Amino acid sequence: MYSALKVILIVIPLLCFSDQLKAAQVKLLVLGDSLSAAYGMKQEQGWVSLLQNSWQDDGITIVNAAISGETTDGGLARLPRLLKQHQPSHLLIELGGNDGLRGYPVDKFKANIEAMIALARKEDVVVLLQKMQIPTNYGRRYTQMFTDSFDQLAKANDVPLLPFLLEEVALNPELMQKDRIHPNEEAQPLIAEFMRQQLEPLLTK
């Protein structure tokens, strides 16, 4: 009886430690633009920092490599160094919005995103893709092609596609900055919770 109890007391902590070790190995690299870079506010007020704070006790680390104004060209150029420097387990690609706002060819930024997916997979990094949306500045045809490109990329490359991160705030002017493109400080906790719900099942499975 004593021996059996002793084994249980040893095994349970080991199992707990194993779970903690598994969680500790989750490192998410966010390769994004101003929507993830806390544009117009302090870095710690942005959704990425808020989400990292909520995961402090869960052993999930977020590396925020988002830069305001970033395009898929810039993201692709930076990615090899970021992968080497941070060695993430997961990569979230939140790019394409600035390409679309500038009217860049859809095939061009699709090729860039596919190249990023290939680079990450070469390092055994799990890739997640964020769907992006843009206003109809360049007409409905271009906008539809832009929107559809993310579904096409996700299907062709077999990567999870996350909904547009401003899905629950973009149509509320009280949650947007004056430019109507960037979310304000009040929107950040809502975005963080939205992203937590989207990311947790993908990071912990």
Short mmCIF file of C-alpha atoms in Angstrom, two decimals, residues 28-30 34-39 41-57 60-66 185 187-193 195-196:
data_model
loop_
_atom_site.label_atom_id
_atom_site.label_comp_id
_atom_site.label_asym_id
_atom_site.label_seq_id
_atom_site.Cartn_x
_atom_site.Cartn_y
_atom_site.Cartn_z
CA LEU A 28 3.82 32.31 -31.10
CA LEU A 29 5.49 34.72 -33.50
CA VAL A 30 3.08 37.40 -34.73
CA SER A 34 -0.28 48.17 -37.57
CA LEU A 35 -3.38 46.23 -36.48
CA SER A 36 -1.12 44.13 -34.25
CA ALA A 37 1.52 46.80 -33.56
CA ALA A 38 -0.60 48.92 -31.19
CA TYR A 39 -0.78 51.78 -33.69
CA MET A 41 -1.11 53.89 -28.49
CA LYS A 42 1.46 52.44 -26.11
CA GLN A 43 2.70 48.95 -26.93
CA GLU A 44 1.38 47.53 -23.67
CA GLN A 45 -2.14 48.73 -24.55
CA GLY A 46 -2.31 46.68 -27.75
CA TRP A 47 -4.15 43.38 -28.07
CA VAL A 48 -0.96 41.33 -28.40
CA SER A 49 0.40 42.54 -25.05
CA LEU A 50 -2.99 42.09 -23.39
CA LEU A 51 -3.22 38.54 -24.70
CA GLN A 52 0.32 37.77 -23.54
CA ASN A 53 -0.60 39.01 -20.06
CA SER A 54 -3.63 36.72 -19.96
CA TRP A 55 -1.42 33.76 -20.89
CA GLN A 56 1.31 34.51 -18.36
CA ASP A 57 0.44 31.51 -16.20
CA ILE A 60 2.49 30.51 -23.84
CA THR A 61 4.88 33.16 -25.12
CA ILE A 62 4.07 35.71 -27.82
CA VAL A 63 6.76 37.48 -29.81
CA ASN A 64 5.25 40.56 -31.44
CA ALA A 65 7.07 41.24 -34.71
CA ALA A 66 4.32 43.46 -36.10
CA GLU A 185 -7.49 51.62 -27.08
CA ALA A 187 -11.17 48.03 -28.72
CA GLN A 188 -7.98 46.24 -27.71
CA PRO A 189 -9.39 44.07 -24.87
CA LEU A 190 -12.20 42.95 -27.20
CA ILE A 191 -9.71 42.03 -29.92
CA ALA A 192 -7.51 40.23 -27.38
CA GLU A 193 -10.44 38.11 -26.20
CA MET A 195 -8.01 36.31 -30.69
CA ARG A 196 -7.69 34.23 -27.52
#
